[in-house]
mmCIF file of N, CA and C in Angstrom:
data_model
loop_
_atom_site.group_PDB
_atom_site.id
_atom_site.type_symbol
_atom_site.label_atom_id
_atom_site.label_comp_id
_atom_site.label_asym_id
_atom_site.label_seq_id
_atom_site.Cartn_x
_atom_site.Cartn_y
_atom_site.Cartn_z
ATOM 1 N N UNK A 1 44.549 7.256 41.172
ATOM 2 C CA UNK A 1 43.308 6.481 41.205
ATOM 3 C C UNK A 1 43.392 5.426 42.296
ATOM 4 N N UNK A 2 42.544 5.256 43.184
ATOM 5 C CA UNK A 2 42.087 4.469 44.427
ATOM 6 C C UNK A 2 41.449 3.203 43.557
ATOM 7 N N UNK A 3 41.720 2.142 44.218
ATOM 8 C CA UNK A 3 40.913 0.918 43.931
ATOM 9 C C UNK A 3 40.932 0.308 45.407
ATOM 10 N N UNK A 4 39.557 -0.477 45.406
ATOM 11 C CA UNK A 4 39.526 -1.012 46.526
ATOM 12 C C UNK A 4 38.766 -2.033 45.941
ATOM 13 N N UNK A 5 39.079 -3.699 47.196
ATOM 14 C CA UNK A 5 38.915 -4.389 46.929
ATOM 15 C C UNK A 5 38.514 -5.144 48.353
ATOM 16 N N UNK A 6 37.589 -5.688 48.432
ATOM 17 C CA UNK A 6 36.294 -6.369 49.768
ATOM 18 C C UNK A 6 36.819 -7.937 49.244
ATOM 19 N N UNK A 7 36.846 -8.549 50.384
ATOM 20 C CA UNK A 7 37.010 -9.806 50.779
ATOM 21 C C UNK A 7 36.635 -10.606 51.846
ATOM 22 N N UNK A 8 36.252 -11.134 51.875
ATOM 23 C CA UNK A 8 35.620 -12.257 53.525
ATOM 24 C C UNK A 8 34.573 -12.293 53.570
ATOM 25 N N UNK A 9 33.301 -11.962 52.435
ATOM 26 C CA UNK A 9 31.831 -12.431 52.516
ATOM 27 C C UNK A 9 31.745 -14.239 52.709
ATOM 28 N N UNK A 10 30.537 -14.261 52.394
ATOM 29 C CA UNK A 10 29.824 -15.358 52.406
ATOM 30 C C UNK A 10 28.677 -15.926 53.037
ATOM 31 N N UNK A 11 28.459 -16.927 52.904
ATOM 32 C CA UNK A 11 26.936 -16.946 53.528
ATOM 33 C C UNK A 11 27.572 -18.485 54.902
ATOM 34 N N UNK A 12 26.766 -17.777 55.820
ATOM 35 C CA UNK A 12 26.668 -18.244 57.611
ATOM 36 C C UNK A 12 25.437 -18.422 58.024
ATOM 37 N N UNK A 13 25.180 -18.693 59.039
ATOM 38 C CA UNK A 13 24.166 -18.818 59.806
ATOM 39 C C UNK A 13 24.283 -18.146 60.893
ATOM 40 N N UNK A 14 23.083 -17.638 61.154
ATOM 41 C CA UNK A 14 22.073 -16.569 62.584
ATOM 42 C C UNK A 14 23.291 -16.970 63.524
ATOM 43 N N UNK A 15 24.179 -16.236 64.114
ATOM 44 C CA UNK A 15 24.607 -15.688 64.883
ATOM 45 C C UNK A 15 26.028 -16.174 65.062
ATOM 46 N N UNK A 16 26.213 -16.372 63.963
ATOM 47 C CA UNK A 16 27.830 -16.492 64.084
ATOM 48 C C UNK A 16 28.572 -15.247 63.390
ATOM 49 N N UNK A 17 29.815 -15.356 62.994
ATOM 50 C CA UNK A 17 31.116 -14.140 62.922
ATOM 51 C C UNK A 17 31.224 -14.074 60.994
ATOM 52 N N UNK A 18 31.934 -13.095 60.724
ATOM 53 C CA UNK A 18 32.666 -13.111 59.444
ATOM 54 C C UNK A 18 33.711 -11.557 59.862
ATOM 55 N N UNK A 19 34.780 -11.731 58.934
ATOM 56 C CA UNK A 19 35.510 -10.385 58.955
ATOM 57 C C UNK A 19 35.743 -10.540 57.550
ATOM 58 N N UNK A 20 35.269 -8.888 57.314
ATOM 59 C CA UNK A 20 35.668 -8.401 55.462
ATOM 60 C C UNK A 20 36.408 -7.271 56.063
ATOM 61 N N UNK A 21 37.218 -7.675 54.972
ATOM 62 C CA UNK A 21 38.524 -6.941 54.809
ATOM 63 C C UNK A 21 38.397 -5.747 53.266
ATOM 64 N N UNK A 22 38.882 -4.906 53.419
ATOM 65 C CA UNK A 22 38.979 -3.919 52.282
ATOM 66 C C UNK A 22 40.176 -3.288 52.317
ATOM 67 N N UNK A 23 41.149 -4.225 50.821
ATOM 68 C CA UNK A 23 42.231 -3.676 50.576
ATOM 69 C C UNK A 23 42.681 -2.413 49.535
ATOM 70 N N UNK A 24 43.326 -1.246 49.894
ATOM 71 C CA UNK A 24 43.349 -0.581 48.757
ATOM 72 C C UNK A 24 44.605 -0.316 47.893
ATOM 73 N N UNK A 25 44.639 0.055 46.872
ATOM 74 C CA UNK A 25 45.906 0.131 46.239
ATOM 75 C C UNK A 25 45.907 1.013 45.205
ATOM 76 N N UNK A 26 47.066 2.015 44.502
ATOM 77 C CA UNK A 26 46.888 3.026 44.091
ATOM 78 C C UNK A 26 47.623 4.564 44.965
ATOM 79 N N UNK A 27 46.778 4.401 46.079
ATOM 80 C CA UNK A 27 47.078 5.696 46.875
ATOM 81 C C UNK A 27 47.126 5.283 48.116
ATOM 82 N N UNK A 28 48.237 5.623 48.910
ATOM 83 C CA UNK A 28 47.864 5.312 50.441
ATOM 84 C C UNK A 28 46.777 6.206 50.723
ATOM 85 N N UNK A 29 46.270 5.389 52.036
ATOM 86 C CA UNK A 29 44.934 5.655 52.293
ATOM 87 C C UNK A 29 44.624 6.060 53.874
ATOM 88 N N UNK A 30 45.924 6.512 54.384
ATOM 89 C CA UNK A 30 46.353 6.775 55.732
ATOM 90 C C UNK A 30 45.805 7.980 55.997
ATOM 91 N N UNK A 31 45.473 9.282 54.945
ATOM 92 C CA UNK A 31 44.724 10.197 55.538
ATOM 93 C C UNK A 31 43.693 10.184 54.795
ATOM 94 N N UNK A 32 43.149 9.650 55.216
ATOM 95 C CA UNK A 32 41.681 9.596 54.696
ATOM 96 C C UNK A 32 40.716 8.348 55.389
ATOM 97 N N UNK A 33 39.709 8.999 55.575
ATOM 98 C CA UNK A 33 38.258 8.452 56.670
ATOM 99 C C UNK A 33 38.190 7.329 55.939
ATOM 100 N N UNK A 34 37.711 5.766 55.919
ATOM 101 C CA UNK A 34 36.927 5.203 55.511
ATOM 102 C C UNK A 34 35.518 4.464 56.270
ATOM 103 N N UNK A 35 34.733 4.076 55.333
ATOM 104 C CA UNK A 35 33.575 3.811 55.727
ATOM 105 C C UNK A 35 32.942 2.033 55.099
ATOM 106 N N UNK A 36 31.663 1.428 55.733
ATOM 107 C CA UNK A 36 31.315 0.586 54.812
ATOM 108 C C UNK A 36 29.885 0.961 54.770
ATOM 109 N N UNK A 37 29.369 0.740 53.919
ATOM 110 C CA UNK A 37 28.284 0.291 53.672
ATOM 111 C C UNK A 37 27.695 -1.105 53.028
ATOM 112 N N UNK A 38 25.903 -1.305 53.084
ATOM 113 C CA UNK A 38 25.407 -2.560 52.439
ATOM 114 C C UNK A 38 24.236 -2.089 51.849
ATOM 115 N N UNK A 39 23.796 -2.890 50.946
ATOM 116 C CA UNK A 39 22.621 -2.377 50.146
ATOM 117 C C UNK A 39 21.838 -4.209 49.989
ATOM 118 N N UNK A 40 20.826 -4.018 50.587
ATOM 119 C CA UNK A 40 20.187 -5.573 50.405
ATOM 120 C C UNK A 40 19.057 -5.101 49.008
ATOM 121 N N UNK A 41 18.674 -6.327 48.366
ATOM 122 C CA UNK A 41 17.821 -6.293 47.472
ATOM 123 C C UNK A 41 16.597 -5.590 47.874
ATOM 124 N N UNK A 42 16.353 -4.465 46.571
ATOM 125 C CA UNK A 42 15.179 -3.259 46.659
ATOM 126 C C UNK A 42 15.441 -2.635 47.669
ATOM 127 N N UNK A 43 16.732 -1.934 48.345
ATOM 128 C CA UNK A 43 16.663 -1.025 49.504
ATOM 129 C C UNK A 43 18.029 -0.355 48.993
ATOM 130 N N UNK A 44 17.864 1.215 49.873
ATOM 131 C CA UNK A 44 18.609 1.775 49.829
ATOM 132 C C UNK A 44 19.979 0.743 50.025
ATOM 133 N N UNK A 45 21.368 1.991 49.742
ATOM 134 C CA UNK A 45 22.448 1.652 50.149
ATOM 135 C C UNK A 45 22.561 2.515 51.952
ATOM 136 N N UNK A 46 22.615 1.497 52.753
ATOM 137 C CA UNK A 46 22.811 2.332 53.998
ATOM 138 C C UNK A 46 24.145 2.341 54.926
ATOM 139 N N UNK A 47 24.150 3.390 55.183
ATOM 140 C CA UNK A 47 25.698 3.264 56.377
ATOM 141 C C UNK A 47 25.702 2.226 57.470
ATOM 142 N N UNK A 48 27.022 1.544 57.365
ATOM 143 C CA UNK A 48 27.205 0.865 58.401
ATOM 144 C C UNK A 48 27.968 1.073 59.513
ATOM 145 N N UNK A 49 29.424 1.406 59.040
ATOM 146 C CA UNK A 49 30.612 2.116 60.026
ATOM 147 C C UNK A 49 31.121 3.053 59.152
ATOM 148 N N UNK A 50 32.009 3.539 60.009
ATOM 149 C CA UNK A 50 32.751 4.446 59.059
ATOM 150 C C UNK A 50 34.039 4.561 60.104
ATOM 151 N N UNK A 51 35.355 4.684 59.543
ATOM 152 C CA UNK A 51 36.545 5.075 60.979
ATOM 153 C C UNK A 51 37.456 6.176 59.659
ATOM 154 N N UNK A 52 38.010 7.267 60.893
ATOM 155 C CA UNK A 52 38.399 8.211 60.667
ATOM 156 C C UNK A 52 39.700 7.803 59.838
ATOM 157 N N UNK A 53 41.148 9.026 59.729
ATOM 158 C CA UNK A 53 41.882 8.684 58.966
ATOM 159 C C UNK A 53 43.049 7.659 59.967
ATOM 160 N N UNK A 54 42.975 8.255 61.385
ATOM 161 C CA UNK A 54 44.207 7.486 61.711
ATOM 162 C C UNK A 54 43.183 6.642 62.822
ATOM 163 N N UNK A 55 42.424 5.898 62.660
ATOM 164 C CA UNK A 55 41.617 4.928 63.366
ATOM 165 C C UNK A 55 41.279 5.403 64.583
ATOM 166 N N UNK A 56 41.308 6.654 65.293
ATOM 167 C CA UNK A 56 40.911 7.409 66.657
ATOM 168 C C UNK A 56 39.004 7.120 66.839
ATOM 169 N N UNK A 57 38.827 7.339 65.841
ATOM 170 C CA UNK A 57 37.646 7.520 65.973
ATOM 171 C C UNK A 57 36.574 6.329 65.110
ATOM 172 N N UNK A 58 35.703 6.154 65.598
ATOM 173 C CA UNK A 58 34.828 5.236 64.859
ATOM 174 C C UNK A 58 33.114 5.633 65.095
ATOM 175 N N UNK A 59 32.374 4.902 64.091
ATOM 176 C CA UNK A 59 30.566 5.615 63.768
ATOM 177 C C UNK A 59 30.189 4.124 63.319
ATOM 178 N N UNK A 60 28.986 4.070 63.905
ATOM 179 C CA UNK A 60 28.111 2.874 63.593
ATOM 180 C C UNK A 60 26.876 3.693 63.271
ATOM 181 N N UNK A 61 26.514 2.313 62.663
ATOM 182 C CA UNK A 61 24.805 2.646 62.254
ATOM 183 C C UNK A 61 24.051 1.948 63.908
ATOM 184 N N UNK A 62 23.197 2.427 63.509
ATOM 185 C CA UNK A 62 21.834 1.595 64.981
ATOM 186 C C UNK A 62 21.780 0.543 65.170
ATOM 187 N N UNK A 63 21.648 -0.121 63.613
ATOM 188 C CA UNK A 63 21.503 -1.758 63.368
ATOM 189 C C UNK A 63 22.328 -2.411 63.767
ATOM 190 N N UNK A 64 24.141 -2.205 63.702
ATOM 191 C CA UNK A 64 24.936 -2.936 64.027
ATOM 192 C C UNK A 64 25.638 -2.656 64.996
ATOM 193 N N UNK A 65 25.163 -1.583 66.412
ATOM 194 C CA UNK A 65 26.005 -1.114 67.254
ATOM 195 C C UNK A 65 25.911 -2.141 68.266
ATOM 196 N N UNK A 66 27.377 -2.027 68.774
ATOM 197 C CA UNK A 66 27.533 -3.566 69.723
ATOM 198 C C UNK A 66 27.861 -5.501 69.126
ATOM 199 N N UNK A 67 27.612 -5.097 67.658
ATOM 200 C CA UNK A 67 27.846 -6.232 67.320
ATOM 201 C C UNK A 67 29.009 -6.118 66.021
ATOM 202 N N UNK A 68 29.094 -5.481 65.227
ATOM 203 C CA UNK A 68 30.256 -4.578 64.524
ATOM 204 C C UNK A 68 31.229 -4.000 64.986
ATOM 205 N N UNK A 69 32.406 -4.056 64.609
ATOM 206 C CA UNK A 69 33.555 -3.272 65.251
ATOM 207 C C UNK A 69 34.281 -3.391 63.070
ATOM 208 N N UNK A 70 34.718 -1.847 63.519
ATOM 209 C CA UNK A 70 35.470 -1.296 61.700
ATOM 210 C C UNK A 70 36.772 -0.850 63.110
ATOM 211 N N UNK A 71 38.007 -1.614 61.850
ATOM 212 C CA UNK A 71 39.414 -1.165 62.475
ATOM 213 C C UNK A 71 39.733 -0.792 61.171
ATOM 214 N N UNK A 72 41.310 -0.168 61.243
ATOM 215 C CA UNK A 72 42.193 -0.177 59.640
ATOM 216 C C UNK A 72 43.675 -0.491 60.346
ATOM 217 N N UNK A 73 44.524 -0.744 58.991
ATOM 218 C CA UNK A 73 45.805 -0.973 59.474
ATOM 219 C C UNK A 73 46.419 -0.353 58.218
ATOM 220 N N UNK A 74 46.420 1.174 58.751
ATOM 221 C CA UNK A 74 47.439 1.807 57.315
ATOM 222 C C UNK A 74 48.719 1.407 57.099
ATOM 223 N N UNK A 75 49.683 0.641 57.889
ATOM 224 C CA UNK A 75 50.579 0.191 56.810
ATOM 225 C C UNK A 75 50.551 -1.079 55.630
ATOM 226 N N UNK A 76 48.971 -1.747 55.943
ATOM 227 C CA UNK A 76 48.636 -2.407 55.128
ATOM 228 C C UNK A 76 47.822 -1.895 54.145
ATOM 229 N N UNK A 77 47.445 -0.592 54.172
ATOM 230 C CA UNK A 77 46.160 -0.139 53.306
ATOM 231 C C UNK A 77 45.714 -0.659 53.426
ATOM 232 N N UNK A 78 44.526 -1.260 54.586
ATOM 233 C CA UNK A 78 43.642 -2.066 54.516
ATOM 234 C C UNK A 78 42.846 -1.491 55.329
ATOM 235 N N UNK A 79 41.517 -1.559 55.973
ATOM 236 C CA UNK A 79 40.263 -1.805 56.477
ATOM 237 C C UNK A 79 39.193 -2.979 56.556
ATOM 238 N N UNK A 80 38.808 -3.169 58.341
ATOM 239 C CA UNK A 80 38.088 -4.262 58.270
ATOM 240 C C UNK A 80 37.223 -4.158 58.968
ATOM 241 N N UNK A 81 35.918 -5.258 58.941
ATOM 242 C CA UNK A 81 34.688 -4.808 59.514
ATOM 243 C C UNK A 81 34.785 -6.008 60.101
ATOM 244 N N UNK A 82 34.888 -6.378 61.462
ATOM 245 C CA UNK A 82 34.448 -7.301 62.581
ATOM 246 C C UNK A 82 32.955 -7.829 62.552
ATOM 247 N N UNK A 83 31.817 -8.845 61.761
ATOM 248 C CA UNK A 83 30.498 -9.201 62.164
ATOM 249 C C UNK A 83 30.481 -9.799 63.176
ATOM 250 N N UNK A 84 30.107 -9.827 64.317
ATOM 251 C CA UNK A 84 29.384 -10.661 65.240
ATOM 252 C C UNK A 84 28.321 -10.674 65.572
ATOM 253 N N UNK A 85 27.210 -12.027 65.743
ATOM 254 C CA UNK A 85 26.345 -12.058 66.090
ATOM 255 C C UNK A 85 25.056 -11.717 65.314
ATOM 256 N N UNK A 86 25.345 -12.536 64.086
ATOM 257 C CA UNK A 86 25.097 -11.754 62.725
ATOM 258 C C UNK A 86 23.598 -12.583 62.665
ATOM 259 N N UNK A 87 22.784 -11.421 62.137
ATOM 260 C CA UNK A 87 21.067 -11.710 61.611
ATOM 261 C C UNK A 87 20.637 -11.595 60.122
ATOM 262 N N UNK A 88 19.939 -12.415 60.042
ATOM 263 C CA UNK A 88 19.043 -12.897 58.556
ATOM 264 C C UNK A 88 19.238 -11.183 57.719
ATOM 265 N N UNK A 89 18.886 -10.125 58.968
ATOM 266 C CA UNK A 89 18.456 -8.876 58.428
ATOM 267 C C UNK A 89 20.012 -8.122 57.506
ATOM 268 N N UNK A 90 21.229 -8.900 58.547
ATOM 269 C CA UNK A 90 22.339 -8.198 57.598
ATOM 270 C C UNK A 90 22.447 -8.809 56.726
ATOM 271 N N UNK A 91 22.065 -9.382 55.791
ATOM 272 C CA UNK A 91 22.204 -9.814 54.632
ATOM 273 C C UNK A 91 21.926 -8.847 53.364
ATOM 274 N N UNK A 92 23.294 -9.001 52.909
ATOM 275 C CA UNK A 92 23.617 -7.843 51.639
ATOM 276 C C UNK A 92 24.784 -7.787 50.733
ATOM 277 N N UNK A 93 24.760 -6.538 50.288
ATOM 278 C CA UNK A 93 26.391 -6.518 49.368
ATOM 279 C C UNK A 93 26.986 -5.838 50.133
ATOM 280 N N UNK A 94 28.271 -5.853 50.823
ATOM 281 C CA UNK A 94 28.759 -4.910 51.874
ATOM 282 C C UNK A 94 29.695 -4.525 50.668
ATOM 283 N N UNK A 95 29.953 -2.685 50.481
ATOM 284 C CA UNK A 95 30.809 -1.855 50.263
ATOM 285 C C UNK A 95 31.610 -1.306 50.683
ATOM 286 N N UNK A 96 32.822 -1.504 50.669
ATOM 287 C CA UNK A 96 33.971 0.060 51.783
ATOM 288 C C UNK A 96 34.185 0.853 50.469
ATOM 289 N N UNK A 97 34.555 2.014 51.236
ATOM 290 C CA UNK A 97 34.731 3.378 50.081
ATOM 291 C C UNK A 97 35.394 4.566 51.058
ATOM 292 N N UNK A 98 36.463 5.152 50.426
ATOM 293 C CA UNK A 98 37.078 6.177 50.625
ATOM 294 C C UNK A 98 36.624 7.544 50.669
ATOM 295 N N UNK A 99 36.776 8.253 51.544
ATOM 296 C CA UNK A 99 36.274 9.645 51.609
ATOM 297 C C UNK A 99 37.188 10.759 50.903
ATOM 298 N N UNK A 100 36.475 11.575 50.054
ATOM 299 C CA UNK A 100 36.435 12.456 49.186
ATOM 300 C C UNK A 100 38.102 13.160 49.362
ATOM 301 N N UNK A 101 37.590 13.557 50.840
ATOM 302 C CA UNK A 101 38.886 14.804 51.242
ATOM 303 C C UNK A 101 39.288 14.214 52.177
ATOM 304 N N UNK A 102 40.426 14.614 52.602
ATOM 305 C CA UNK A 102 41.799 14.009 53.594
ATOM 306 C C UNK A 102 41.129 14.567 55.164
ATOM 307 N N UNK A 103 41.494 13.657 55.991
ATOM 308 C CA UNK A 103 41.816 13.881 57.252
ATOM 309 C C UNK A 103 40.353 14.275 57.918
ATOM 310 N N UNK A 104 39.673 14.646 57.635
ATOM 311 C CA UNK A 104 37.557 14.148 58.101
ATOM 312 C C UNK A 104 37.485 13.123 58.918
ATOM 313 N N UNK A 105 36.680 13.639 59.948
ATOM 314 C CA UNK A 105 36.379 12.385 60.587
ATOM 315 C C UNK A 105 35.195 11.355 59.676
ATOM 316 N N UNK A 106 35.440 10.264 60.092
ATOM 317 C CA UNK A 106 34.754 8.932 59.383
ATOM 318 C C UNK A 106 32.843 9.879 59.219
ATOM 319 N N UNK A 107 32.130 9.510 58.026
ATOM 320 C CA UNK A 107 31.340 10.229 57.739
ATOM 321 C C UNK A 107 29.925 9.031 57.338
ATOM 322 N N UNK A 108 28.791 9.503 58.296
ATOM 323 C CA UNK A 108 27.651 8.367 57.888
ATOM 324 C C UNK A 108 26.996 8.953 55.969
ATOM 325 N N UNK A 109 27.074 9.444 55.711
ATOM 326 C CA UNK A 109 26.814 9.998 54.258
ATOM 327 C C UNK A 109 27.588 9.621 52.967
ATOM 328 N N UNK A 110 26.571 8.525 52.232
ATOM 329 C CA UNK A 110 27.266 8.124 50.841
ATOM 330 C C UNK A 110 27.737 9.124 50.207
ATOM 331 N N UNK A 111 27.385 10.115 50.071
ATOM 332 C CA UNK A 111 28.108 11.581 49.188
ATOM 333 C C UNK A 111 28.922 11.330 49.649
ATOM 334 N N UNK A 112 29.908 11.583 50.856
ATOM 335 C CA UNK A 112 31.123 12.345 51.117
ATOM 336 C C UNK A 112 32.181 10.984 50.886
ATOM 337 N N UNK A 113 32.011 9.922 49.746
ATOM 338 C CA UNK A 113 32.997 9.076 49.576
ATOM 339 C C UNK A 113 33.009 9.022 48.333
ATOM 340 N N UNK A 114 34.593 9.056 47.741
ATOM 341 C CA UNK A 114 34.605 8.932 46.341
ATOM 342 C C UNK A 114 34.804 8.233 45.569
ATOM 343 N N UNK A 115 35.603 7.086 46.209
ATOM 344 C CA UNK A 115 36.018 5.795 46.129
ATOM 345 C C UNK A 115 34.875 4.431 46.808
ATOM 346 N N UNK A 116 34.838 3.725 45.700
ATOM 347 C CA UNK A 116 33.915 2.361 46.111
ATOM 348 C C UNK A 116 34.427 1.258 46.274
ATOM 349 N N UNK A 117 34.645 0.084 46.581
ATOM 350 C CA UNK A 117 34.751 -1.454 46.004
ATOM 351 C C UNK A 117 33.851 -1.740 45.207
ATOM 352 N N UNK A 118 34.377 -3.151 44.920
ATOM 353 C CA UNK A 118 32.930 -3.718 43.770
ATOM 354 C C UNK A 118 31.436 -4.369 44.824
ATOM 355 N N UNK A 119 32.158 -4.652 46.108
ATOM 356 C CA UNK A 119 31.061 -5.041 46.802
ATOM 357 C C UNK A 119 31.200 -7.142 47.445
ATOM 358 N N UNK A 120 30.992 -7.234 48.691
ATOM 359 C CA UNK A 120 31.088 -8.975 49.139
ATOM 360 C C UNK A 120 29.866 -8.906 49.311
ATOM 361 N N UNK A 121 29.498 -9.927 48.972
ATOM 362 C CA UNK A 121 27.837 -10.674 49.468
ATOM 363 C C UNK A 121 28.417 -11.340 50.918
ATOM 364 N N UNK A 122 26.976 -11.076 51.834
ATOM 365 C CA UNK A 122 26.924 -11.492 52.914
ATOM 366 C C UNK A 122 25.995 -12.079 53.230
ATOM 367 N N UNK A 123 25.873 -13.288 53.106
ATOM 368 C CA UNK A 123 24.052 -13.945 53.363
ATOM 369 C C UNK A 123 24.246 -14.593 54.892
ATOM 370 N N UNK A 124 23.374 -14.221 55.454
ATOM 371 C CA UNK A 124 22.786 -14.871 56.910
ATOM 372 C C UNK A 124 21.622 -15.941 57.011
ATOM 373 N N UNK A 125 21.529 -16.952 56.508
ATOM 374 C CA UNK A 125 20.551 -17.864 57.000
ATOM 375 C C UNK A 125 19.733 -18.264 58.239
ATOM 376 N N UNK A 126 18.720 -18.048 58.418
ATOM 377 C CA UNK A 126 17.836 -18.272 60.223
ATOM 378 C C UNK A 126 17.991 -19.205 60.462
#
């Protein structure tokens, strides 16, 4: 059993930084894609990044390309999402979650993850 656990929310103001971190424990997590997502009040949950199993590769959403950067550091089991330059609009619950099957590249689709966190609030003030 995978557990994961999000850290480094909080609430900022229009155009400054945060880094959330997502630690996991249980299973190393070295072959396997992870991803984040956010879900703001009354809206879908939507993709944000996602990076493959051995960090080669990385996927953004539209919204945050150029201002987001997702790294991992598998000997920490960890994953992190870089904000910069952050807007009123990212404001949400950011999720990381583990992908289903081993060794996939990083995947924009909530299905293909089987593993969740509980979720960081991220509020952006204008």
């Amino acid at each position: 059993q995978v557990q994961l656990v999000e850290s480094g929310g909080g609430l900022v103001q229009a155009g400054d930084s945060l880094r959330l971190s997502c630690a996991g424990s249980g299973r190393t997590l070295r072959s396997y894609g992870m991803g984040w997502f956010r879900q703001a009040p009354g809206k879908e949950r939507e993709f944000v990044a996602a990076i493959n199993w051995d960090g080669g590769r990385t996927y953004y959403g539209d919204s945050v390309k150029g201002r987001f950067t997702i790294s991992r550091d598998n000997a920490k089991n960890t994953m992190y999402l870089q904000m910069n330059s952050l807007k009123p609009e990212d404001t949400a619950v950011y999720y990381c979650a583990v992908d289903k099957l081993a060794l996939r590249l990083g995947r924009p689709e909530k299905e293909a993850y089987g593993y969740w966190g509980q979720g960081a609030q991220v509020t952006v003030s204008s």
